[in-house]
Phi, psi and omega in degrees: 000132182286134182293155178279127181286162179304314180297315182294322180297314182291320179289329174297322176295324177295319178297319180292342178295340179281064183252160187251139171215166180300318181293326183298315185294336181268348186287142178232157176303154183304116183288337183291337182247354178278154178285175181291343180297145179265156177301147177252154181240131178267130181305147176300127182301138178261354183255013179273103180284128176280161182294143178294161184290338181285176182269023175228149179234125181259143177269189182221143176274354191297327182242021182281134172300152183302132180092351182247013186302320183293329179286319182288335184261002182292159181255133176272127177265090181287131180225167172301142183286143183292341180278359175081006180291124183289156174077345182265159170232147181236150179198176178225155176231140178267134179226160177291143171298315183232114183292343174283345180223068187294345178275000182269214185295151179237162176225172181241149176244128182269139179232151173225125188241137168254104183299151180306140186294334180264003179075006186250315183052063186300334178261005180086226184255146170244110180274148187225134171232131188274350181113201182132246359300156178107352181287144181264116175289333177294314180292323181295342182291351179301335180267356185301324181300341181270002178294155184308148180297325177302312181292318180299323181283330186277334190224151153280124181263126188232123170259148180222150174267117177302158180310136181091346188253138165054241186271353167286173176306113191264162163270124183239134188235355177218146174279160177299323178297319179295321179293318178299319178295320180295317180294327179286334182217068183294151179224176179277353179289154177297133181208200185297333180278345181207065186293343181255021182306132175086354185294321181260010179283132177282350179273349181261130178292162183299326182298325176298322180288323174299314181297322179295317178299317180295319180295316179296318181298319180296318179294317183292321177294327181289321191255347181284140179298325178235083184299335178297343180298336180304334181265004187220047178240016179290164185295328178296323176293319179297319180297323178290324173300319182298327177290327174294319178298318177304309185292318183288347173259019173062037176249127176281339175229155182265121167261132195208138171238113178243137181243134176058241178303331177301338177287332176293317177302312183295320181292317179291322175303312182298325180288325179283324186228059185301327180287348180259004182284123173259239178264107186241126176244124178247100192256128187060062195285147169263170176251105185295350181277353184263139169290155181304318182296324179289321178297317180293319179300316179294322179294318178301313181297319179297310183295320180295323179296318179291322178299321179297323176297320177298315181301316179296321177296315181299315184292343177277354181254155176290141174085006180294132181281357182262130187236168177083197178290173178300316179299316181294322181291318178296318178297323178296316179295318180297317180296320178298312183292319180299333182278356186282346174292321179278330183222074185293156176286144177231172179218145178300145175062027177214139176273350182289148176229165177239115179259192183300313181297318180297312183295321178299316179296319180296315181292319177300317181298310188275338180264328191238305190289310177226080192305126169219077190293326180293318179295322179297316178299320178298327178283318185289328185300305178291329182294317184275334182270323184234007186054039179263110185263016185307309185286325180286324174298318178298319179296320178298315181293322180290332183278347182275117180261004179227142173288156179303147182294127184234351180241159177303318182298318180293319180292320176304316181297313181293316182298317179297317182296317182289317178300318182290329175306308182287321183299318180292317178301317180295319179293332183271352185230101178302151178300124183261009181088179182109162180235171179301319180293324176299314183291324176296319179294320179296318179297319180295318179295319180292322178296326178291321180284325182229082190300329185271306185263351187283169176098007187243352191297327183269004186300316183288330175299318179292313180301314183294330175300316178289321180301316170084350181253086184242152183283175179249341182265116181288158175305143182210162179296151177244128185245328180048052185301126177086007182284165168294168180303140177239126181268119179252123184252128176232143179249125190298327181257020181290122182267351183257320170234106191296147179302325180297334178290320176296319177299317181295315182296316179300324179288328179290319186293137181299327181228043179273143181229117183277130173240125188255132172250121180272121179144203185240154178135178182204121172087118174091153176299130184251097179098167188294323182295311180296320179297316180299321180294317180295314180295321179301323179288314184291323185269317186252353182075020183279117179271125181301152177300150178303130179084004181294143178224160168230160177258130179294137175270141184303141171224168196300316183204157177289143177295149181251017180294149177294160179285000000 
């Protein structure tokens, strides 16, 4: 059985958050912040064909784009899943490698289905993507049985692995023998357990990142069964695959739940196929009109602003280890963290250490993502005054929800997810020009403006230059003119997909409706009120009133899935 990746595990938990309780069904969005308008209800679609009772699903040529009729009309042979998971069915669909040349090479897309609990699936299929890029929808389906009974009865729930990911035709960059050798003799060099090592480090020059991209691309071209796939893993290709999945599962419209990066897939799908949009929820939304470098720059500015608030709070308390003005204190904290690669924090009776990357993640978590400023100060005080890492090592260990990768299968899963994260970003962002020296200068300027989180915005531009497989279509607004209502969910304190991005996407869409969750977190309905609103839209077609909000209920930690 293939292990569940970090992204899939966290997104699976988000999917499982759509659970039903007596209180949930009665819960409504906060009336104090909603407008006077009442929620609207969209009639239950009458053209949503439910899956047939047999173990095969046939598509239709009736709405197939010219030249793609054979793909749209193929039959899915649903079978018991090889991993032995009960209640699920697994299958594959064939799609063109290149939609501009549908008569050429083909690849396969893997699906995992939880059939409707009542055997009817009155609304057809609900497709799910957990985010990433690189997240496996097949793996995330492990949490699907815990989804609300309302949702389970209304839909066949289907997770899929986007092209290049997991059990679909994958991009592969290491042989099993190489992985076994690596596990037997691990090193600090970038390898299958950390193929993107150093990409976001402010200590590495841009040329190193270019070289890393080129090295990874060469390995992937060497070991992938379909090396041409490196040029065809962009989100527009995934969205076109999704329309084939819709048709081959006998749905005239697409019902879809996308989280984080999954919202980019959903938004681009809606723009390409507005007439096929059914009930679509884009949760923790990204803004598809932004280049990756612009998204990172905005995120850096957001995080740095919240960190400054923490610093000011800390300095107002007795015993704060940060001194001087706010600017001086932030620079002091940045210098301390930057030095941890050479002199990591340690703790008695533990082999674990905290380096620059670890400390940055801990501080981001406690200062910005799920603020616990008192606990952060308690950790930083001994660390900065005595280089005592006891509390920070403990925080690192507590934040890890997965044991270190120890098998070839686990390393394959992690390596594929990380490689695909970068591969999709490169395919979605055409080369915008620039040189290594330009990017180094940009990183230095950003680091000066944002001493703690800055210096990373141009990292992917450099990596993608080396990777060499970049798309031709630049990011652009998505309007989906004439589509059915699309529910866009934004969380005000989301540090991974900013709330302003959800606002922007909802404004771009011709029939977009913004639903706001006040609080912190990323991905999935947070609390009974938010869950009820999402389920109400998916099951009953109820669109929340304009301006409606819910308050996030506290949960243990912010999700760490990629945007």
